[in-house]
């Protein structure tokens, strides 16, 4: 089956596809097979992944800058370092599939269809934002992307519910349900594992293990750091989350598993975040600068992809530089929009609390200051 | 915010209003007062610029009856209370997310080094587990002080608090109880907290017999009230106004002392209207009371409820027998307590 597919691939593309061996073989748990380690990536795919990851990286760094200038306020959890996870997952699921994650959501908002402009405007709380300026960093949503959730672990049962709906409707859609190493110790995760396995829901649980739950390293928080085995009766995979092709293949494998009706599957992506937990965390009180530097120099997802593209002559330095310049411009434009777009009008403050036909009156800061809620 | 609160004042009203019907009945004269005051405040409503903290912390006078005092802010006074507890009670343990290094608000700084890692320890990220574990530890005889990192995260533990902790003594016919349990959580709005770092959930718990809910207005109060909660034989939830952690600085006694629970404090006597609140809002109300006196000639009584459940209705009703009561609530409010 595989050689035939490759042949068709080659015939269809007439482009220089390349065979790659993933740097790390995925660990498996209660599975007879593992994701492919010999994979194909076309030039087009490579450039597209590079562009998306670079856009994500620059967007997060821009958000960092804007936060320090106090243009973005509140809470801001940045995703830089983990780009391979978001882009790799999206590469193997369909736009009709569903995805839900926690608060480190900027990357997924981008891969699921949000534009950089909308995302940055949401960060600055303007009306052009993807949640109309009312959600902020942690609450971004778009079609088939259910956020963007602040309470740790609360999104996991939600994701299983979405998967149930997919199964019930009889479509071959699945739900990718993400959480972190900190959330893996929440009770509701285990409740969800049970329901998903019992009813064979098409859900891919993905634990983005970036080694630290806020400031607590995984060894100090978890009795078992083999997060991919925590599902016990759910098969699991442990994947190198810094290598986009590993993530892509593992997700492809997992998606096939779900779509063939075998029920849920659990993936642990071993990844790393360069920034602290949020913008109020310097990120160096619980880990050393040397550790961060080491990951940056040896396992940076964008550098890994770039090396692959260059060393296999799939792209030239100039081409990649051009993409960089393009991306930089896109981010600058988006930042410009995000700083100049007006804030949502005061009339919208109380809208959409309920769903109601006639507008409802809402109490303001005192019983005689009435605000209106339109929905 | 102070201006908004001022608009609540009823000009010269000397009628009695039952507590439960604030906002009903006398709306026309309230409305008039609102209109006369609100014209000057429209600009504040329309502007979308964020102002600095909307209140000024008003420190309590230095207490003289508890021994020597030291300048402390709110989180330091909490640390002091916990320090006193760990020193005097060998069964006391403190646990929660990130408490070992000192906590995200520095309330437990230095305690692990001083008392050991078996007495001050981190839990994984599981609120339901933390409170359930705390109930068990308390039942077995330890003085359990559990920290929930933000009051917004207390909801997974709601079942444990309401169904397990609150009802333990009753359902076991006084054979068992978890009175040794105290739950602490940072509480209330802070300006940039948004949905999940700003909540004031005391109203959800206020209808649950069996637990006590306490909210201090400043460091001196906080230390005394926290020590009372720890000593109290009922499970207590102690909400700490996070906006005051650094902003509130007072001279706080170094030694242990207690402030009685279920006793409201009359901070300022007045004859026209009573203002009741707790936590951060007390400082807003003090400003409002001054503004009302200066600008409207209204004499306001300011009462700090301190213990939300069981609340001191005797003090509140007794002093307000002659005039209307306005209760300023910071948190979720659709139906009053």
XYZ file of C-alpha atoms in Angstrom:
712
model
C 0.000 0.000 0.000
C 2.713 2.396 0.938
C 4.919 1.985 -2.166
C 1.838 2.431 -4.354
C 0.889 5.598 -2.574
C 4.394 6.927 -2.942
C 4.377 6.167 -6.636
C 1.073 7.946 -7.091
C 2.438 10.810 -5.082
C 5.481 11.119 -7.302
C 3.432 10.878 -10.442
C 0.962 13.432 -9.239
C 3.472 15.992 -8.204
C 6.496 15.832 -10.488
C 8.156 17.770 -7.730
C 11.147 16.752 -5.759
C 9.618 14.970 -2.812
C 12.019 13.743 -0.274
C 12.245 10.750 1.928
C 12.996 11.602 5.478
C 13.691 9.460 8.460
C 12.227 10.950 11.577
C 14.866 11.704 14.091
C 13.062 9.826 16.815
C 10.934 6.743 16.679
C 7.722 7.192 18.612
C 7.209 5.155 21.755
C 4.013 3.162 21.711
C 1.720 1.867 24.392
C -0.825 -0.876 23.739
C -0.324 -0.535 20.012
C 0.978 -3.138 17.582
C 2.036 -0.603 15.005
C 3.759 2.741 15.189
C 3.657 5.843 13.025
C 5.827 5.729 9.928
C 9.437 6.737 10.313
C 10.073 7.018 6.613
C 8.002 9.799 5.284
C 7.639 12.039 2.322
C 7.568 15.774 2.312
C 7.200 17.788 -0.851
C 8.848 21.114 -1.446
C 5.516 22.842 -1.371
C 4.615 21.234 1.931
C 7.984 22.139 3.362
C 7.689 25.761 2.392
C 4.156 25.952 3.676
C 5.138 24.493 7.043
C 8.083 26.858 7.199
C 5.926 29.860 6.442
C 3.263 28.941 8.991
C 5.765 28.192 11.737
C 7.685 31.372 11.039
C 4.449 33.369 11.064
C 3.547 31.813 14.384
C 6.979 32.525 15.829
C 7.069 36.138 14.727
C 3.486 36.673 15.854
C 4.308 35.475 19.343
C 7.433 37.600 19.525
C 5.435 40.595 18.383
C 2.867 39.878 21.080
C 5.709 39.804 23.596
C 6.837 43.210 22.389
C 3.343 44.695 22.488
C 2.779 43.287 25.961
C 5.920 44.943 27.255
C 4.685 48.197 25.742
C 1.433 47.650 27.659
C -0.589 47.620 24.456
C -1.610 44.070 25.233
C -2.799 43.687 28.808
C -4.095 40.975 31.030
C -2.802 37.485 30.535
C -0.771 36.330 27.571
C 0.574 32.792 27.186
C 3.006 32.497 24.321
C 3.537 29.483 22.136
C 7.021 30.017 20.694
C 9.049 26.828 20.712
C 5.998 24.652 20.245
C 5.162 25.606 16.655
C 5.828 22.124 15.301
C 2.937 20.771 17.351
C 0.256 23.054 15.958
C 1.475 22.950 12.376
C 2.173 19.233 12.427
C -1.260 18.389 13.792
C -3.042 20.597 11.301
C -1.114 18.962 8.466
C -2.779 15.641 9.195
C -6.326 16.609 10.026
C -9.000 18.055 7.818
C -10.579 21.483 8.134
C -13.814 19.670 8.943
C -12.225 18.015 11.953
C -12.509 19.711 15.305
C -9.878 20.939 17.718
C -9.902 22.260 21.246
C -7.053 23.357 23.441
C -6.254 25.269 26.629
C -5.032 28.824 27.047
C -1.810 28.635 24.997
C -3.989 28.978 21.952
C -2.545 31.578 19.565
C -0.814 28.965 17.424
C -3.912 26.831 17.005
C -6.077 29.841 16.208
C -3.736 30.520 13.324
C -3.647 26.961 11.996
C -7.382 26.521 12.289
C -8.181 29.488 10.116
C -7.676 32.699 12.063
C -5.665 35.470 10.418
C -2.752 37.159 12.131
C -4.680 40.432 12.012
C -7.666 38.982 13.839
C -5.472 37.298 16.414
C -3.422 40.384 17.192
C -6.499 42.587 17.319
C -8.004 40.156 19.807
C -4.877 40.368 21.929
C -5.180 44.133 22.029
C -8.913 43.899 22.660
C -10.181 45.665 19.556
C -13.369 45.184 17.626
C -11.521 43.559 14.728
C -10.442 40.734 16.981
C -11.480 37.192 16.339
C -13.719 37.208 19.422
C -14.789 40.806 18.810
C -12.295 42.023 21.361
C -14.113 40.465 24.301
C -12.087 37.301 24.731
C -8.441 38.271 24.738
C -5.464 35.965 24.596
C -7.071 32.964 26.208
C -10.397 33.026 24.436
C -9.968 32.828 20.680
C -12.301 30.775 18.551
C -13.010 30.069 14.921
C -14.829 27.485 12.857
C -14.226 23.990 14.228
C -11.859 25.453 16.801
C -13.411 25.555 20.232
C -10.792 27.697 21.902
C -9.024 28.979 23.904
C -10.032 27.843 27.488
C -8.821 29.353 30.726
C -9.562 26.716 33.329
C -6.969 23.983 33.266
C -8.325 20.655 32.124
C -11.865 21.859 31.625
C -11.553 21.626 27.855
C -10.952 17.883 27.825
C -14.460 16.638 28.624
C -15.673 19.272 26.180
C -13.526 17.763 23.461
C -14.937 14.329 24.153
C -18.396 15.775 23.817
C -17.549 17.210 20.431
C -16.259 13.790 19.411
C -19.504 12.222 20.566
C -21.405 14.615 18.345
C -19.204 13.632 15.397
C -19.865 9.960 16.008
C -23.551 10.552 16.502
C -23.851 12.489 13.272
C -22.159 9.644 11.459
C -19.530 11.839 9.814
C -15.947 10.671 9.818
C -14.886 13.804 11.676
C -12.819 13.543 14.788
C -11.872 15.852 17.618
C -8.312 16.682 18.615
C -8.346 17.481 22.293
C -5.208 19.115 23.692
C -4.006 19.702 27.223
C -0.694 20.180 28.984
C 1.465 18.254 31.407
C 0.011 20.217 34.322
C -3.557 19.486 33.310
C -2.758 15.803 33.008
C -3.174 15.552 36.781
C -6.709 16.917 36.794
C -9.498 14.513 37.709
C -11.705 15.400 34.812
C -9.088 14.138 32.353
C -9.457 10.635 33.739
C -13.209 10.884 33.709
C -12.943 11.770 30.052
C -10.585 8.890 29.256
C -13.150 6.521 30.690
C -16.067 7.943 28.730
C -14.112 8.141 25.497
C -12.918 4.551 25.731
C -16.270 3.210 26.878
C -18.135 4.750 23.966
C -15.271 4.515 21.462
C -15.325 8.205 20.712
C -13.241 9.501 17.785
C -11.017 11.705 19.920
C -7.270 12.174 19.788
C -6.095 13.242 23.217
C -2.863 15.157 22.889
C -0.742 16.037 25.890
C 1.670 18.853 24.995
C 4.369 18.053 27.481
C 6.608 21.116 27.650
C 8.187 19.824 30.878
C 6.782 22.530 33.148
C 3.312 23.105 34.502
C 3.703 26.826 35.088
C 6.715 26.642 37.389
C 6.573 23.022 38.422
C 8.663 20.499 36.551
C 6.930 17.280 35.559
C 8.969 15.184 38.008
C 7.652 17.237 40.895
C 4.028 17.112 39.816
C 3.395 13.656 38.439
C 3.713 10.203 39.905
C 4.193 8.976 36.342
C 5.685 11.222 33.693
C 4.787 8.743 30.958
C 1.820 10.832 29.981
C 1.145 8.695 26.937
C 0.492 5.722 29.205
C -1.835 7.554 31.542
C -4.847 6.553 29.509
C -4.240 3.010 30.747
C -6.880 1.381 28.551
C -6.366 3.888 25.734
C -3.473 3.212 23.341
C -0.746 5.821 23.432
C 2.136 7.349 21.488
C 5.033 9.447 22.664
C 6.301 11.707 19.919
C 9.111 14.210 19.471
C 7.107 17.409 19.395
C 9.967 19.538 18.067
C 10.090 17.702 14.761
C 7.188 18.681 12.600
C 7.330 15.553 10.491
C 7.177 13.315 13.565
C 4.135 15.221 14.751
C 2.542 15.037 11.338
C 3.040 11.326 10.993
C 1.900 10.565 14.495
C -1.244 12.614 13.968
C -1.864 10.868 10.676
C -1.518 7.526 12.423
C -3.814 8.643 15.231
C -6.404 10.050 12.849
C -6.532 6.760 10.959
C -6.953 4.944 14.233
C -9.932 7.098 15.172
C -11.572 7.165 11.795
C -11.453 3.385 11.545
C -13.692 3.218 14.577
C -11.126 1.926 17.039
C -11.952 4.631 19.555
C -9.755 7.195 21.284
C -5.990 7.404 21.185
C -3.563 9.390 23.293
C -0.503 11.230 22.017
C 2.185 12.848 24.117
C 4.161 15.516 22.273
C 7.472 16.228 23.912
C 7.980 19.891 23.294
C 9.350 23.047 24.926
C 8.316 26.638 25.388
C 10.903 29.390 25.310
C 8.886 31.951 27.156
C 7.726 31.547 30.703
C 4.258 30.248 31.504
C 2.814 33.679 30.775
C 4.145 37.161 30.294
C 4.303 37.671 34.047
C 6.639 34.703 34.405
C 10.270 35.350 33.446
C 10.655 31.630 32.979
C 14.087 31.352 34.535
C 13.376 30.816 38.201
C 12.544 27.146 37.760
C 14.816 26.310 34.832
C 18.225 27.473 33.749
C 18.979 29.804 30.893
C 21.403 27.158 29.676
C 18.577 24.683 29.299
C 16.539 27.106 27.248
C 19.574 27.943 25.131
C 20.305 24.278 24.560
C 16.844 23.549 23.295
C 16.949 26.627 21.089
C 20.215 25.622 19.505
C 19.638 21.887 19.170
C 15.919 21.337 18.771
C 14.300 24.502 17.524
C 11.464 23.332 15.267
C 11.926 26.038 12.664
C 15.683 25.511 12.490
C 15.206 21.770 12.140
C 12.878 22.244 9.208
C 15.111 24.887 7.647
C 18.120 22.587 7.836
C 16.159 19.843 6.159
C 14.997 22.087 3.355
C 18.431 23.537 2.745
C 20.529 20.431 3.067
C 18.289 18.528 0.666
C 18.164 21.359 -1.840
C 14.458 21.696 -1.472
C 14.727 25.424 -1.068
C 17.396 28.077 -1.231
C 18.523 30.465 1.444
C 17.167 33.381 -0.564
C 13.737 31.794 -0.859
C 13.513 31.263 2.858
C 14.746 34.785 3.471
C 12.012 36.035 1.173
C 9.443 34.159 3.213
C 10.912 35.707 6.350
C 10.611 39.193 4.922
C 7.049 38.486 3.827
C 6.123 37.184 7.237
C 7.703 40.146 8.954
C 5.645 42.492 6.841
C 2.452 40.569 7.545
C 3.102 40.774 11.264
C 3.911 44.475 11.099
C 0.691 45.169 9.232
C -1.278 43.118 11.707
C 0.328 44.894 14.650
C -0.469 48.217 13.041
C -4.093 47.159 12.671
C -4.183 45.828 16.188
C -2.972 49.078 17.680
C -5.147 51.383 15.609
C -8.441 49.504 15.409
C -10.973 50.986 17.849
C -12.072 49.128 20.926
C -15.490 47.537 20.932
C -18.210 50.106 21.716
C -19.584 50.283 25.230
C -23.018 49.164 24.018
C -21.535 45.739 23.368
C -20.288 45.282 26.918
C -23.146 43.074 28.056
C -24.186 41.447 24.800
C -24.383 37.698 24.476
C -24.702 36.825 28.132
C -27.812 34.865 27.348
C -29.479 34.040 24.112
C -32.628 36.040 24.188
C -35.100 37.407 21.736
C -35.967 40.768 23.150
C -32.942 42.529 24.600
C -32.506 41.949 28.317
C -31.613 44.552 30.897
C -28.496 43.859 32.871
C -27.523 45.433 36.138
C -24.475 47.632 35.845
C -22.231 48.703 38.673
C -25.265 49.739 40.666
C -28.945 48.733 40.508
C -29.954 51.894 38.678
C -27.317 51.779 35.980
C -28.915 49.477 33.483
C -27.016 48.081 30.557
C -28.536 46.273 27.669
C -27.775 42.745 26.586
C -28.594 42.008 22.978
C -28.152 38.570 21.584
C -16.218 53.552 41.078
C -16.473 55.799 44.131
C -18.692 58.110 42.161
C -20.849 55.215 41.085
C -21.249 54.108 44.658
C -22.094 57.636 45.709
C -25.021 57.571 43.362
C -26.578 54.952 45.549
C -27.132 57.328 48.376
C -30.675 58.233 49.090
C -30.999 61.882 49.748
C -32.449 62.489 53.173
C -34.441 59.290 53.274
C -35.364 58.275 56.760
C -37.645 55.442 55.916
C -36.977 51.905 56.961
C -36.372 49.482 54.178
C -36.257 45.762 54.892
C -32.828 44.409 54.061
C -34.016 42.053 51.390
C -35.612 44.716 49.297
C -32.775 47.060 48.563
C -33.485 48.543 45.213
C -37.219 48.176 45.319
C -39.828 50.524 46.691
C -38.119 53.849 46.870
C -36.779 53.953 43.398
C -38.214 57.284 42.399
C -36.254 59.240 44.975
C -33.244 57.087 44.291
C -33.705 57.837 40.649
C -33.782 61.553 41.334
C -30.618 61.366 43.362
C -29.078 59.403 40.550
C -30.014 62.003 37.973
C -28.592 64.881 39.939
C -25.353 63.102 40.487
C -24.966 61.267 37.251
C -24.636 64.268 34.950
C -21.193 64.914 36.303
C -20.252 61.307 35.919
C -21.185 60.684 32.305
C -17.744 61.515 31.076
C -16.372 58.792 33.254
C -18.775 56.271 31.769
C -18.070 57.222 28.193
C -14.322 57.205 28.351
C -12.710 53.920 27.519
C -9.351 54.616 29.020
C -8.432 52.437 31.901
C -7.868 54.361 35.098
C -5.582 53.341 37.886
C -6.945 51.477 40.915
C -10.307 52.921 41.725
C -9.839 53.174 45.431
C -7.384 54.334 48.043
C -6.468 51.871 50.721
C -7.265 53.292 54.122
C -5.104 51.665 56.801
C -6.479 50.750 60.174
C -5.052 52.462 63.265
C -2.107 50.673 64.870
C -3.379 48.077 67.355
C -1.844 48.449 70.786
C -3.278 45.494 72.627
C -1.389 42.693 70.860
C 2.231 43.605 71.521
C 4.881 44.914 69.175
C 3.973 45.598 65.584
C 5.798 45.577 62.281
C 5.060 47.146 58.938
C 3.513 44.476 56.756
C 1.474 44.335 53.604
C -1.359 41.868 53.139
C 0.657 38.923 51.887
C 3.235 39.437 54.620
C 0.529 39.464 57.260
C -0.750 36.162 55.875
C 2.766 34.738 56.014
C 3.030 35.941 59.593
C -0.231 34.248 60.541
C 0.867 30.998 58.924
C 4.261 31.286 60.595
C 2.606 31.677 64.011
C 0.396 28.661 63.286
C 3.182 26.369 62.152
C 5.240 27.367 65.180
C 2.555 26.744 67.771
C 0.686 23.818 66.234
C 2.826 20.804 65.342
C -0.012 19.249 63.357
C -0.359 22.215 61.025
C 0.380 21.654 57.349
C 0.113 23.996 54.394
C -0.409 22.685 50.887
C -1.575 23.849 47.512
C -0.254 24.659 44.060
C 3.186 26.284 44.157
C 3.144 27.041 47.897
C 6.588 25.550 48.425
C 8.563 28.296 46.756
C 6.390 30.911 48.367
C 3.240 30.921 46.300
C 2.233 33.011 43.314
C 1.409 35.870 45.662
C 4.289 35.219 48.054
C 2.016 34.322 50.958
C 4.076 31.311 51.988
C 7.602 32.641 51.456
C 10.184 31.121 53.774
C 7.841 28.699 55.499
C 9.150 25.573 53.818
C 12.720 26.395 54.713
C 11.734 27.117 58.263
C 9.375 24.227 58.953
C 10.337 21.529 56.504
C 9.045 20.054 53.322
C 6.721 17.645 55.062
C 4.765 20.575 56.473
C 4.723 22.950 53.520
C 4.342 21.095 50.248
C 3.056 21.406 46.723
C 0.151 19.529 45.310
C -0.364 18.748 41.666
C -2.891 20.715 39.686
C -6.132 19.301 41.080
C -8.428 21.514 43.141
C -10.959 18.811 43.835
C -8.114 16.646 45.027
C -6.613 19.403 47.145
C -9.805 20.078 49.062
C -10.753 16.427 49.352
C -7.284 15.670 50.627
C -7.562 18.605 53.024
C -10.850 17.311 54.402
C -9.283 13.939 55.030
C -6.237 15.403 56.695
C -8.451 17.566 58.893
C -10.684 14.673 59.893
C -7.630 12.701 60.910
C -6.500 15.494 63.221
C -4.099 17.658 61.259
C -4.633 21.407 61.057
C -4.952 21.507 57.294
C -4.483 24.812 55.508
C -5.228 24.347 51.832
C -4.522 27.000 49.246
C -6.540 27.308 46.077
C -4.411 29.378 43.730
C -7.203 31.714 42.629
C -10.787 31.769 43.892
C -11.805 31.333 40.246
C -10.419 27.788 40.387
C -12.404 26.748 43.420
C -15.270 25.302 41.418
C -13.911 21.799 40.853
C -13.759 21.662 44.650
C -17.301 22.968 45.091
C -18.704 19.492 45.610
C -16.072 18.648 48.191
C -16.691 21.879 50.089
C -20.483 21.866 49.980
C -21.218 18.163 50.124
C -18.308 16.795 52.064
C -16.750 19.446 54.262
C -19.854 21.395 55.227
C -21.958 18.386 56.110
C -19.423 16.135 57.749
C -20.245 16.966 61.317
C -23.965 16.855 60.800
C -24.147 13.580 58.928
C -21.863 11.770 61.330
C -23.878 12.925 64.326
C -20.855 14.865 65.600
C -18.684 11.760 65.512
C -16.425 13.236 62.883
C -15.750 16.725 61.649
C -13.307 18.569 59.461
C -13.176 21.688 61.586
C -9.401 21.723 61.284
C -9.682 22.634 57.621
C -9.078 26.168 56.378
C -9.124 26.952 52.664
C -7.402 30.145 51.524
C -7.816 31.702 48.097
C -6.918 35.027 46.445
C -10.175 36.802 45.705
C -11.685 39.629 43.795
C -11.045 41.948 40.914
C -7.579 43.244 40.220
C -8.035 45.194 36.987
C -6.398 42.830 34.530
C -7.722 39.520 35.716
C -10.623 39.169 33.314
C -12.823 36.094 33.539
C -10.647 33.700 35.497
C -8.441 35.696 37.824
C -10.999 38.132 39.228
C -13.967 36.262 40.595
C -15.603 36.775 43.977
C -17.429 33.497 44.509
C -18.496 33.941 48.131
C -22.144 34.149 47.076
C -22.055 30.586 45.790
C -20.967 29.308 49.189
C -22.997 31.701 51.288
C -26.080 29.524 51.164
C -24.334 26.478 52.566
C -24.679 25.839 56.282
C -21.684 24.148 57.823
C -18.887 26.306 56.452
C -17.709 29.775 57.370
C -16.649 32.418 54.889
C -14.369 35.258 55.914
C -13.028 38.185 53.884
C -10.643 40.749 55.454
C -10.192 44.372 54.440
C -6.521 44.783 55.306
C -3.418 43.194 56.831
C -4.254 43.590 60.527
C -7.722 42.208 60.000
C -6.410 39.459 57.745
C -3.952 38.068 60.234
C -6.412 38.072 63.131
C -9.256 36.643 61.063
C -7.088 33.956 59.470
C -5.847 32.833 62.862
C -9.464 32.704 64.040
C -10.422 30.616 61.022
C -7.597 28.209 61.689
C -8.593 27.952 65.356
C -12.302 27.666 64.594
C -13.824 24.208 64.819
C -15.615 24.531 61.520
C -14.264 24.348 57.973
C -13.551 27.914 56.889
C -12.949 29.552 53.533
C -10.727 32.622 53.783
C -10.762 34.859 50.721
C -7.863 37.305 50.421
C -8.435 40.399 48.235
C -5.597 40.017 45.757
C -5.557 43.671 44.784
C -4.591 44.464 48.369
C -1.689 42.031 48.601
C 0.854 44.744 47.952
C -1.269 47.849 48.093
C -2.401 47.445 51.695
C 0.312 48.248 54.229
C -0.302 48.530 57.947
C 1.445 48.069 61.262
C 0.559 44.480 62.148
C 1.259 42.734 65.465
C 4.047 40.198 65.233
C 2.580 37.739 67.705
C -0.537 35.708 67.189
C -3.910 37.267 67.912
C -7.449 36.536 66.897
C -10.337 38.638 65.721
C -13.718 37.055 66.437
C -15.657 35.574 63.547
C -19.293 36.396 62.822
C -18.818 39.887 64.196
C -19.277 42.814 61.883
C -17.316 45.949 62.628
C -18.832 49.414 62.541
C -16.059 51.512 61.058
C -17.855 54.787 61.016
C -21.069 55.769 62.688
C -23.731 57.662 60.871
C -27.360 58.504 61.050
C -28.792 58.569 57.554
C -27.856 55.434 55.710
C -25.872 52.285 56.345
C -23.341 50.989 53.890
C -22.375 47.335 54.281
C -19.539 45.669 52.421
C -16.450 43.506 52.808
C -12.957 43.230 51.427
C -11.729 45.840 48.980
C -15.080 47.627 48.787
C -14.688 48.883 52.346
C -12.092 51.340 51.146
C -14.379 52.505 48.359
C -17.169 52.976 50.867
C -15.029 54.987 53.217
C -14.304 57.378 50.383
C -17.976 57.411 49.443
C -18.978 58.163 53.021
C -16.615 61.144 53.060
C -17.863 62.335 49.688
C -21.455 61.990 50.815
C -20.799 63.987 53.937
C -19.000 66.756 52.104
C -21.120 67.045 49.009
C -24.554 65.921 50.098
C -24.500 66.354 53.841
C -25.490 62.733 54.290
C -24.178 60.932 57.329
C -23.216 57.361 56.447
C -22.595 54.406 58.641
C -19.947 52.058 57.266
C -19.991 48.433 58.360
C -17.445 45.790 57.449
C -19.252 42.469 57.521
C -15.949 40.502 57.749
C -17.641 37.121 58.124
C -20.043 36.510 55.248
C -21.354 33.286 56.650
C -22.644 33.160 59.359
C -23.114 36.907 59.168
C -23.667 39.281 62.041
C -27.211 40.361 61.333
C -27.585 41.633 64.848
C -25.045 44.411 64.420
C -26.229 45.323 60.965
C -29.895 45.450 61.898
C -29.430 47.059 65.259
C -27.475 50.043 64.045
C -29.575 50.445 60.955
C -32.921 50.280 62.632
C -33.667 53.835 61.642
C -32.495 54.003 58.146
C -32.056 52.183 54.891
C -29.274 49.807 54.157
C -27.281 49.714 51.012
C -25.182 46.652 50.499
C -22.344 46.910 48.040
C -21.435 43.589 46.565
C -18.400 43.065 44.425
C -19.063 39.618 43.069
C -21.800 37.872 41.208
C -25.077 39.452 42.078
C -28.425 38.492 40.720
C -30.211 37.619 43.907
C -28.817 39.014 47.117
C -27.587 37.066 50.071
